[in-house]
Short mmCIF file of N, CA and C in Angstrom, two decimals:
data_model
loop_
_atom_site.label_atom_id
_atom_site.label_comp_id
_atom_site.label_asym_id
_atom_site.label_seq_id
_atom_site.Cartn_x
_atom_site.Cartn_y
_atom_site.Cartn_z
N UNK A 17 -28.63 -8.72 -65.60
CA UNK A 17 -28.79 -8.10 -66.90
C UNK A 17 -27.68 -8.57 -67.82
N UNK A 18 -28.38 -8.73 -68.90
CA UNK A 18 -26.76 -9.07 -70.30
C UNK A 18 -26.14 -7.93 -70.77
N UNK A 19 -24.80 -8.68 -70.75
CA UNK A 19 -24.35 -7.44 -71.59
C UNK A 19 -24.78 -7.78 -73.13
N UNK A 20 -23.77 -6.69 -74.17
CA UNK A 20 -24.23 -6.36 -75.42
C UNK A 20 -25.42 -5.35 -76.01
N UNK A 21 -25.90 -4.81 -74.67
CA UNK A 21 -26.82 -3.33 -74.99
C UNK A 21 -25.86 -2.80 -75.81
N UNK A 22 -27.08 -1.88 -76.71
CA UNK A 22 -26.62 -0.78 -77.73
C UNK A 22 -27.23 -0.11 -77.88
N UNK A 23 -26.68 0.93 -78.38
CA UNK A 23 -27.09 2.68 -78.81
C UNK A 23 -26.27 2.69 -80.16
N UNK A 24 -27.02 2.93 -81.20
CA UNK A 24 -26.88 3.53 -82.66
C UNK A 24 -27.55 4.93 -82.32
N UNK A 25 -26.38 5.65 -83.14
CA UNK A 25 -26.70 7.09 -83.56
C UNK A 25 -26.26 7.66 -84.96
N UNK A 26 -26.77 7.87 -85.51
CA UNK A 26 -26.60 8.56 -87.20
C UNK A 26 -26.95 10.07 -87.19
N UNK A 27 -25.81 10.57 -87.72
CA UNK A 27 -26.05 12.07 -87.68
C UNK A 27 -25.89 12.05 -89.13
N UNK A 28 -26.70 13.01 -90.05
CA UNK A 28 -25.97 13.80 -91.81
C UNK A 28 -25.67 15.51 -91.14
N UNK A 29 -24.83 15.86 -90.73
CA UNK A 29 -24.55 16.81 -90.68
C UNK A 29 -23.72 17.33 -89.68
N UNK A 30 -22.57 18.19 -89.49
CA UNK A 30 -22.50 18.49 -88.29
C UNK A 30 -21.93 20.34 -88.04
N UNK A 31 -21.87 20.68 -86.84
CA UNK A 31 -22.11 22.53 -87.35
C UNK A 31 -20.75 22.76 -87.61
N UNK A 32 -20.59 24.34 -87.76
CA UNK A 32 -19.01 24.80 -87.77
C UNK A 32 -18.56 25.04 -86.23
N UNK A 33 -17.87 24.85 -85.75
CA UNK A 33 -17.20 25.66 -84.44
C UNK A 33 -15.99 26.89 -84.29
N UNK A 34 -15.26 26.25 -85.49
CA UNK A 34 -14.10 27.53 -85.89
C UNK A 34 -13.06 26.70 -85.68
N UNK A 35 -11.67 27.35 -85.78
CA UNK A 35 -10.67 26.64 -86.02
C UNK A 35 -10.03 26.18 -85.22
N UNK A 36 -9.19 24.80 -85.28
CA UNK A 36 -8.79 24.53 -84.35
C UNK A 36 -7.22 24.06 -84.97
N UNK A 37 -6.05 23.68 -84.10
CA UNK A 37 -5.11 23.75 -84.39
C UNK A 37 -3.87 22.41 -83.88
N UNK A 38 -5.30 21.86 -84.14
CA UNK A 38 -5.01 20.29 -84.18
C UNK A 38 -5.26 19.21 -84.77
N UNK A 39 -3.74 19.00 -85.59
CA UNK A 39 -3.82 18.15 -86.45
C UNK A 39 -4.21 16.70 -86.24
N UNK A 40 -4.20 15.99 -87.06
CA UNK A 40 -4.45 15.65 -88.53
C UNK A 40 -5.86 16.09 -88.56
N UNK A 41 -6.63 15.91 -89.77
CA UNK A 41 -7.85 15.90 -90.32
C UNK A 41 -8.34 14.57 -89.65
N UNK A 42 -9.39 14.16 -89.00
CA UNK A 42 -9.89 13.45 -88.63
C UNK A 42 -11.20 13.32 -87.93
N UNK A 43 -12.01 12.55 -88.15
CA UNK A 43 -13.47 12.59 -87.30
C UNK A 43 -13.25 11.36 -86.48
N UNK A 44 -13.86 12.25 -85.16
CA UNK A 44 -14.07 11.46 -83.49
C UNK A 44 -14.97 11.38 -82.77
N UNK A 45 -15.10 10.28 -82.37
CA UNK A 45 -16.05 10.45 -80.94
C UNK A 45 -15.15 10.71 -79.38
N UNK A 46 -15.92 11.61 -78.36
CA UNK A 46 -15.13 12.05 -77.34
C UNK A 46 -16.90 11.56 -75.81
N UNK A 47 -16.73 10.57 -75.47
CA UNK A 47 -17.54 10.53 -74.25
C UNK A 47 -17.21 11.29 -72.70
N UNK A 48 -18.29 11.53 -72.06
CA UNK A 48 -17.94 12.11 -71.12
C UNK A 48 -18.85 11.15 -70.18
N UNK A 49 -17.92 10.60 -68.92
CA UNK A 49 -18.71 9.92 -68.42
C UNK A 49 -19.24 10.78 -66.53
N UNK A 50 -19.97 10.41 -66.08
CA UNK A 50 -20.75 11.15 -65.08
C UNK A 50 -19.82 9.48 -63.75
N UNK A 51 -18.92 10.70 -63.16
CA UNK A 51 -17.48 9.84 -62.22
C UNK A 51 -18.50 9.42 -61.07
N UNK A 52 -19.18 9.90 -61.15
CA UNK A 52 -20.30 8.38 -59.47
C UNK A 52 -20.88 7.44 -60.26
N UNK A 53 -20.46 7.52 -61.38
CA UNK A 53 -21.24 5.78 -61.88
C UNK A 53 -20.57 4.93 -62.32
N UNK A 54 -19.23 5.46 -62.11
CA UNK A 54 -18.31 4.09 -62.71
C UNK A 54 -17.78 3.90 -61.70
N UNK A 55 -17.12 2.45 -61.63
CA UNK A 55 -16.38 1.52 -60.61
C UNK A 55 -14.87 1.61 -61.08
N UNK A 56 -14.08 1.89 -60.58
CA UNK A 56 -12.91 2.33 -60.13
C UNK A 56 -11.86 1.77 -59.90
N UNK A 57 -12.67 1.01 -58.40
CA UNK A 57 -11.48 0.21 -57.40
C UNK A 57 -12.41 -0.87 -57.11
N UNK A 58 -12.98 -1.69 -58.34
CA UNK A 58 -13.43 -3.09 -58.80
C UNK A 58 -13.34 -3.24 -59.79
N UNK A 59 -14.38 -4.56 -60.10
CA UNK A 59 -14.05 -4.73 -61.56
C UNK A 59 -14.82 -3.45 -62.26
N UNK A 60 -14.05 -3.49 -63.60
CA UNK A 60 -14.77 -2.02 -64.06
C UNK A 60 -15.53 -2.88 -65.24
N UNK A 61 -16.15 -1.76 -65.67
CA UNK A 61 -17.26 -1.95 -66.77
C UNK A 61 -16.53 -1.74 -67.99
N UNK A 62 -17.03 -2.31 -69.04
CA UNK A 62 -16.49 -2.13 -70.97
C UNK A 62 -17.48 -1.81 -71.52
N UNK A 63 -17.08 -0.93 -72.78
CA UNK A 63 -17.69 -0.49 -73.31
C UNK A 63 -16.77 -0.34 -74.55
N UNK A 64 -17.91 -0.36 -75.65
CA UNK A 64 -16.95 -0.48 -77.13
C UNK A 64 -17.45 0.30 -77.57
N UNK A 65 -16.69 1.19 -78.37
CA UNK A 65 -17.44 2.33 -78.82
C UNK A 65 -16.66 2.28 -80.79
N UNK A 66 -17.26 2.10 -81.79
CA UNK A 66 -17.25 1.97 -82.96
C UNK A 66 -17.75 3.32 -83.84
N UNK A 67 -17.04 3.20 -85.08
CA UNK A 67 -17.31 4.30 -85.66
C UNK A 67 -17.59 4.09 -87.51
N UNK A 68 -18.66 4.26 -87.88
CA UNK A 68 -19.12 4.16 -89.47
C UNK A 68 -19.27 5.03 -90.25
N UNK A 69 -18.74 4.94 -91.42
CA UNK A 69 -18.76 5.60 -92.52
C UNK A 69 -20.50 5.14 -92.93
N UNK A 70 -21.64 6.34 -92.78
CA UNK A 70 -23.11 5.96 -93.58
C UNK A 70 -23.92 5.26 -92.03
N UNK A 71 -24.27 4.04 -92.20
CA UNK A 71 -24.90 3.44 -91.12
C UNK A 71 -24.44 2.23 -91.00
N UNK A 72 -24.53 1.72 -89.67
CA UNK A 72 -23.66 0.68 -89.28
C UNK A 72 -24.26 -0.26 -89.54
N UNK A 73 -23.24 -0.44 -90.19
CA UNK A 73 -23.34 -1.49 -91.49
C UNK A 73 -21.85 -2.09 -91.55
N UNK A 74 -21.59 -3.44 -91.74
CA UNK A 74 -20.32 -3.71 -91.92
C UNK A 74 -19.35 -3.77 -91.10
N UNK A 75 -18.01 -3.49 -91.52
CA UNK A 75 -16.88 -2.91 -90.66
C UNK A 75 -16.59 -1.56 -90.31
N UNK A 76 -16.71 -1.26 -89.17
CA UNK A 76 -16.27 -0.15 -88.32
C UNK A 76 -14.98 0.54 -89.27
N UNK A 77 -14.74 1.93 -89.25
CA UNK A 77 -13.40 2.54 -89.87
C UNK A 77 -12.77 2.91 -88.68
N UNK A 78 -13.28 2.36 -87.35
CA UNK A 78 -12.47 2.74 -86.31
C UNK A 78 -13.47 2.16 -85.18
N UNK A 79 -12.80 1.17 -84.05
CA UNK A 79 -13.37 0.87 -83.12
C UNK A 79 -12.01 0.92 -82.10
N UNK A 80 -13.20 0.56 -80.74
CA UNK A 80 -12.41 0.61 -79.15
C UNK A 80 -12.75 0.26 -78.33
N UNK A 81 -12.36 -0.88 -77.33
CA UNK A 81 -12.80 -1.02 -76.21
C UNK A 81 -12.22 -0.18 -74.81
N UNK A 82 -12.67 0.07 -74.12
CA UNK A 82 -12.39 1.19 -73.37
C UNK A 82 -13.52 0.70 -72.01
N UNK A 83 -12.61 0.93 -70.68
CA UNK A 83 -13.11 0.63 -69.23
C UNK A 83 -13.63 2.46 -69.13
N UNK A 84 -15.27 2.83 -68.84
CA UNK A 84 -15.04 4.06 -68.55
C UNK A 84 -14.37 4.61 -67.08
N UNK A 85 -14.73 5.32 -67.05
CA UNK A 85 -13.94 6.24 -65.78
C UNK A 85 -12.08 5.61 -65.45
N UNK A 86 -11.74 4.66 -66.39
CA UNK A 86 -10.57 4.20 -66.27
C UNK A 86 -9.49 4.75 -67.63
N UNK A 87 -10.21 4.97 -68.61
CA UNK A 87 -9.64 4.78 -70.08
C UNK A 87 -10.24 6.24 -70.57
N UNK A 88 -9.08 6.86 -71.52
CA UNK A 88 -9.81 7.54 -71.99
C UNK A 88 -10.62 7.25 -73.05
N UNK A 89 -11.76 8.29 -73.15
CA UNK A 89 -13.07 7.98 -73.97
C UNK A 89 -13.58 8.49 -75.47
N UNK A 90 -12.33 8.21 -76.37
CA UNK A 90 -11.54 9.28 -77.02
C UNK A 90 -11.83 8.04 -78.47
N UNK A 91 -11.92 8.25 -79.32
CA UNK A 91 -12.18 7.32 -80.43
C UNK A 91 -11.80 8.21 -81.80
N UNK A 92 -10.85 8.31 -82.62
CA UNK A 92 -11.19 9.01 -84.01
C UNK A 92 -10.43 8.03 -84.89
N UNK A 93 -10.74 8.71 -86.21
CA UNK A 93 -10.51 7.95 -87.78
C UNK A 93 -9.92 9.16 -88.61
N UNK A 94 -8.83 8.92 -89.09
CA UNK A 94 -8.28 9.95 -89.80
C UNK A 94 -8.76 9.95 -91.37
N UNK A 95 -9.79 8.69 -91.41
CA UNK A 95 -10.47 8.72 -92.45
C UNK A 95 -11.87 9.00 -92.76
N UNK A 96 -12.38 8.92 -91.00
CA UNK A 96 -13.76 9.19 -91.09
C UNK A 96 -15.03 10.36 -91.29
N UNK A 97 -16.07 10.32 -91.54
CA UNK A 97 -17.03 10.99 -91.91
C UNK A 97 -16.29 12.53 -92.98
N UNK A 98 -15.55 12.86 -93.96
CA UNK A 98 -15.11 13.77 -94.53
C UNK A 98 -16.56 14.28 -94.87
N UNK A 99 -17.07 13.45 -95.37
CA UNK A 99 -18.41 14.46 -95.71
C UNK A 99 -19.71 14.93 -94.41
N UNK A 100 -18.98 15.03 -93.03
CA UNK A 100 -19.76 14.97 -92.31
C UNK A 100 -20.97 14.37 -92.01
N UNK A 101 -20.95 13.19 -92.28
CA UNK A 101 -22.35 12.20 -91.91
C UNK A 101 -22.20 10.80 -91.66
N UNK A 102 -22.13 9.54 -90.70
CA UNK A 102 -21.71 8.50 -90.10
C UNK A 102 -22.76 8.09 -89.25
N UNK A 103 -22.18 7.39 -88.45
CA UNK A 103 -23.05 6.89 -86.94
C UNK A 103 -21.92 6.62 -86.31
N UNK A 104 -22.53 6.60 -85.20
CA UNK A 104 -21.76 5.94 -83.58
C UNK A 104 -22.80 4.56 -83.55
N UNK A 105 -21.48 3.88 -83.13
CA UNK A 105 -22.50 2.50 -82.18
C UNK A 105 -21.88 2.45 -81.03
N UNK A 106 -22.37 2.46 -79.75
CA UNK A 106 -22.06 2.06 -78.46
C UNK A 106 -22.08 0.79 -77.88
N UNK A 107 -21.57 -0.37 -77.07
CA UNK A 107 -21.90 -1.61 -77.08
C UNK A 107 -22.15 -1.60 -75.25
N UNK A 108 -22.82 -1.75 -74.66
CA UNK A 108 -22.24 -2.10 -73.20
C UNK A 108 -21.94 -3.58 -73.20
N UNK A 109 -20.54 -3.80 -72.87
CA UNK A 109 -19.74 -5.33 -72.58
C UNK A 109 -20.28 -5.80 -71.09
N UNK A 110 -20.22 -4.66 -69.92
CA UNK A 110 -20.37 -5.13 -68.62
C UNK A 110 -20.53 -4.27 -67.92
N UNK A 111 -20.65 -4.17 -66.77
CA UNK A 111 -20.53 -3.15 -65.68
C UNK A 111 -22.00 -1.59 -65.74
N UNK A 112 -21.87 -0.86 -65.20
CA UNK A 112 -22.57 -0.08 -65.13
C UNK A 112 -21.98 1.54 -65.10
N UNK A 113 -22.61 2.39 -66.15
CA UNK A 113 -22.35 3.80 -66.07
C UNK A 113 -23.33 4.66 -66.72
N UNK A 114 -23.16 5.83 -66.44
CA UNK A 114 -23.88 7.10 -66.87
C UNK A 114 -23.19 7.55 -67.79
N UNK A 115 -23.51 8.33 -69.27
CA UNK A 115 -22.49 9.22 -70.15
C UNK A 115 -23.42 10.34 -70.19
N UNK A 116 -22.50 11.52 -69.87
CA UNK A 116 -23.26 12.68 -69.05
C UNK A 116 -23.31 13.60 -70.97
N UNK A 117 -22.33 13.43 -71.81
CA UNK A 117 -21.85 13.77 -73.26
C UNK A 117 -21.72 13.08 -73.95
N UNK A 118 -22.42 13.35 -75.16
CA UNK A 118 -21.30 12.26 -76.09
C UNK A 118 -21.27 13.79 -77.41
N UNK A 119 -20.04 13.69 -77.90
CA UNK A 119 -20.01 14.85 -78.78
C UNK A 119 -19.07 14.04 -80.05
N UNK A 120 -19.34 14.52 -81.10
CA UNK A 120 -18.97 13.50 -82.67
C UNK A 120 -18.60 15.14 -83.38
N UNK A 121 -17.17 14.57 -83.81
CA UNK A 121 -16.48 15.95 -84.80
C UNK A 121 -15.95 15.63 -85.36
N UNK A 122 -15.44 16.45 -86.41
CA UNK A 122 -14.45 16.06 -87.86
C UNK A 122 -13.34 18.00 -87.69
N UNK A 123 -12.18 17.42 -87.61
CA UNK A 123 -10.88 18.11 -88.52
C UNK A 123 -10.96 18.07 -89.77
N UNK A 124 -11.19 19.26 -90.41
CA UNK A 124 -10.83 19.22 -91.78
C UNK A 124 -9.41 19.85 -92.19
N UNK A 125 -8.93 19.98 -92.88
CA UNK A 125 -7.57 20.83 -93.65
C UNK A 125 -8.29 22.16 -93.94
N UNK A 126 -8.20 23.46 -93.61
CA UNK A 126 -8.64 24.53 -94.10
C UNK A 126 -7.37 25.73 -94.19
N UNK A 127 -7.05 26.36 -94.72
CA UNK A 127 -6.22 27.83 -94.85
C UNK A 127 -6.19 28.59 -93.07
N UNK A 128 -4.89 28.38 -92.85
CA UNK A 128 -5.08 28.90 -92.01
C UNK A 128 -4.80 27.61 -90.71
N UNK A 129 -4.81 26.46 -90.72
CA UNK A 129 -5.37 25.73 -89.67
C UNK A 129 -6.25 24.73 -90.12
N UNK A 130 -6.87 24.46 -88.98
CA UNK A 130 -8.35 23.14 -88.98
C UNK A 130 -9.47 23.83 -89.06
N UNK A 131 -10.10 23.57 -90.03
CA UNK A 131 -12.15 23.79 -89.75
C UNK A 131 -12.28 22.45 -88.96
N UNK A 132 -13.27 22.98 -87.81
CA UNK A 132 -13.88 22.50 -86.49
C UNK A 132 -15.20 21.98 -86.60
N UNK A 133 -15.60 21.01 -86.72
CA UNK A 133 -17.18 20.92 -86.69
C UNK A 133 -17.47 19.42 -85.58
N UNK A 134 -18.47 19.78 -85.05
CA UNK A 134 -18.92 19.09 -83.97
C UNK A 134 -20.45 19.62 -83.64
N UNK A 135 -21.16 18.06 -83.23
CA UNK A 135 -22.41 18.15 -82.55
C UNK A 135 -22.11 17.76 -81.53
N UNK A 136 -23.11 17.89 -80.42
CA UNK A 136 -23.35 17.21 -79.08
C UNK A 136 -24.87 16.27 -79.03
N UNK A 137 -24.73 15.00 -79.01
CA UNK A 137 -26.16 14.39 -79.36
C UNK A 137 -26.86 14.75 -78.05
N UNK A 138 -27.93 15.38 -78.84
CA UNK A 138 -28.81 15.99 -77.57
C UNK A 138 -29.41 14.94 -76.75
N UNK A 139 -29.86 15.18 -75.38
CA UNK A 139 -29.89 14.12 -73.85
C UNK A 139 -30.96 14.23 -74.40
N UNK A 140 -31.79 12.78 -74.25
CA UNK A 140 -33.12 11.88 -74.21
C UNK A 140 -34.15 12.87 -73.38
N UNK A 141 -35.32 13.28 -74.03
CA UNK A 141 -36.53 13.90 -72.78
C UNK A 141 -37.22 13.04 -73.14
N UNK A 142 -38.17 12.80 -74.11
CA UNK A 142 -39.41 12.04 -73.71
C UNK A 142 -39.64 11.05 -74.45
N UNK A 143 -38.08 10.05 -74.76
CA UNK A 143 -38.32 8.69 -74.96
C UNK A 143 -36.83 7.93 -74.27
N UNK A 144 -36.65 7.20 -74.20
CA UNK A 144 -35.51 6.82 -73.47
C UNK A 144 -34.69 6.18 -74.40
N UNK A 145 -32.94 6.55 -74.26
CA UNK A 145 -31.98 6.26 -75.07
C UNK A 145 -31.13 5.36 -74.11
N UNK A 146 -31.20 5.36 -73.16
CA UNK A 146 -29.92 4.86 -72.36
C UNK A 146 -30.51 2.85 -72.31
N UNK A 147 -29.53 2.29 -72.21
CA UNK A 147 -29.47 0.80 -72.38
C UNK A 147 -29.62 0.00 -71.19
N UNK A 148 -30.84 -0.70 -71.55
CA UNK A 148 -30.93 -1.65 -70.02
C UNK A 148 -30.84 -3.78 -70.64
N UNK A 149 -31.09 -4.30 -70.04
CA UNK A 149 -31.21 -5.74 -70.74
C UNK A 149 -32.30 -5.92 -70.87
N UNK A 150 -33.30 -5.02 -70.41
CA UNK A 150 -34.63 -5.73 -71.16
C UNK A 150 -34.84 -5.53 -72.46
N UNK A 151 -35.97 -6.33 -73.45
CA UNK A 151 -36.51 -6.47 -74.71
C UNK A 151 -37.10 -5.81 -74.76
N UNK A 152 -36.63 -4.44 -74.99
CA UNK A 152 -37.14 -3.26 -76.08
C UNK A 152 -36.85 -2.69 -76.86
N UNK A 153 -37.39 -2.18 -77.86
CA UNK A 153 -37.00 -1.25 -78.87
C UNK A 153 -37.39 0.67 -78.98
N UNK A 154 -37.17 1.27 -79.43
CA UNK A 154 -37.11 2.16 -79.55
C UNK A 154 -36.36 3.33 -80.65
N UNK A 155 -37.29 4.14 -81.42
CA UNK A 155 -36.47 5.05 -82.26
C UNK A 155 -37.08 5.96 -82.26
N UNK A 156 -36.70 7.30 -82.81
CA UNK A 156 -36.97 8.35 -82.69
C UNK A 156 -35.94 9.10 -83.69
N UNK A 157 -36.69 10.14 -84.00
CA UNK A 157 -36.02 11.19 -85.15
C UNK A 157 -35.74 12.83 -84.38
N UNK A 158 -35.04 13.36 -84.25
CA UNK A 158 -35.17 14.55 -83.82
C UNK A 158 -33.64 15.65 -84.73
N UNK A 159 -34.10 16.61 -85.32
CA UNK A 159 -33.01 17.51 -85.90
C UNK A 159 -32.17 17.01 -87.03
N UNK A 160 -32.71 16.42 -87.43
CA UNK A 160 -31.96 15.41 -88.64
C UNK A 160 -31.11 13.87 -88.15
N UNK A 161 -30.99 14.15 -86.83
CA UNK A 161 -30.33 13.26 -86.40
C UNK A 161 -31.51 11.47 -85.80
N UNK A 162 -30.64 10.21 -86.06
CA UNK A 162 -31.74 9.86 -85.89
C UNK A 162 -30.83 8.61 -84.76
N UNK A 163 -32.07 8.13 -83.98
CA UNK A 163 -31.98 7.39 -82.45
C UNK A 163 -32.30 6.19 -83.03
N UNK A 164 -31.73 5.03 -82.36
CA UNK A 164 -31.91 3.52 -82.62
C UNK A 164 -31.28 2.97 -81.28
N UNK A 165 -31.89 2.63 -80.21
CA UNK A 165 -31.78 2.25 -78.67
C UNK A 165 -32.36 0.42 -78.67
N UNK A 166 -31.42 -0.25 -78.34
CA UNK A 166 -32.05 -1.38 -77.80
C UNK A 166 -31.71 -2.09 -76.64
N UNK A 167 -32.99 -1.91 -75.71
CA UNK A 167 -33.55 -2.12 -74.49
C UNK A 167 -33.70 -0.75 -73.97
N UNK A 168 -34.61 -0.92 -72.67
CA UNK A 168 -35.41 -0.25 -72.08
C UNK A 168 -34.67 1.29 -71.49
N UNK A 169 -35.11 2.30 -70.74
CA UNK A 169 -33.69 3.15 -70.34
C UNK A 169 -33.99 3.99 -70.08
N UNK A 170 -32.91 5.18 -69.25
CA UNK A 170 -33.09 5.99 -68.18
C UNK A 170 -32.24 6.58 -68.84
N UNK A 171 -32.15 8.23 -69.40
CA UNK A 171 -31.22 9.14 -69.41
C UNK A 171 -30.14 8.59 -70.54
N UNK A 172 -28.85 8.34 -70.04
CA UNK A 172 -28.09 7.92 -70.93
C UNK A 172 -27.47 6.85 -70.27
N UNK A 173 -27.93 6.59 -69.52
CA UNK A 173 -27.76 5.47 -68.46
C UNK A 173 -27.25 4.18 -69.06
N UNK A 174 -26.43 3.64 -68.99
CA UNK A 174 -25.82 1.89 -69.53
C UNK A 174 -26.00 1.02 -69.03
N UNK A 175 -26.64 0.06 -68.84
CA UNK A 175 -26.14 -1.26 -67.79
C UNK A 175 -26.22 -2.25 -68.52
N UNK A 176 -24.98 -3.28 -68.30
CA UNK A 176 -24.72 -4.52 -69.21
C UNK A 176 -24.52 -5.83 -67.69
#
């Protein structure tokens, strides 16, 4: 299989959670990866995980390459999404893993502390998001949020 699979995700919106008390103001991505699918004690797998102001388009306001289950999976922009709305792009470089989460938030400055807002992009049921090397496409709209997957896929499954 090749690497360079991808997952685009575009959210316009994201909820309140309440305050939090950690600075700066900034919007992030935070992955969670599922620890029996990454390699460890071999070569490990890459993964780049990028971050856009609108739709990815252009230059990233924040990118990362990152080994999962080795690196943390931690990505923010102290400039990004203020108006709550961006995309994620995911890249698989190599190797193989599962991402059991992926959750996208913004710090704002509020009285008092941080306003908290964060989604969790909801797990794939009945079209597939996760990245394989075969030639497929796939999109889907669900909750305002919208899916752009290329190649075939299982869950949230990666393989490059």
């Amino acid at each position: 299989m090749e690497g360079g699979d991808t997952f685009v995700y575009h959210f316009d919106g994201l909820q309140y959670q309440g305050k939090a008390n950690v600075p700066p103001p900034a919007g992030f991505l935070n992955l969670l990866f599922d620890p029996g699918t990454v390699n460890t004690s071999g070569p490990a797998g890459m993964l780049r995980m990028e971050l856009f102001e609108g739709l990815a388009e252009g230059t990233p306001v924040a990118e990362r390459t990152i080994m999962p289950g080795i690196d943390t999976a931690f990505l923010q922009s102290e400039t990004a999404w203020s108006d709550h709305e961006g995309t994620i792009r995911l890249t698989a470089i190599s190797g193989t893993f599962t991402i059991n989460e992926v959750h996208i938030g913004r710090r704002d400055d509020a009285l008092n502390g941080m306003d908290f807002y964060q989604i969790t992009v909801p797990e794939p049921s009945t079209f597939a998001l996760g990245l394989l090397g075969a030639a497929a496409c796939c999109s889907a709209a669900a909750n305002k949020y919208d899916y752009v997957c290329h190649g075939a896929a299982q869950k949230w499954r990666l393989f490059a």
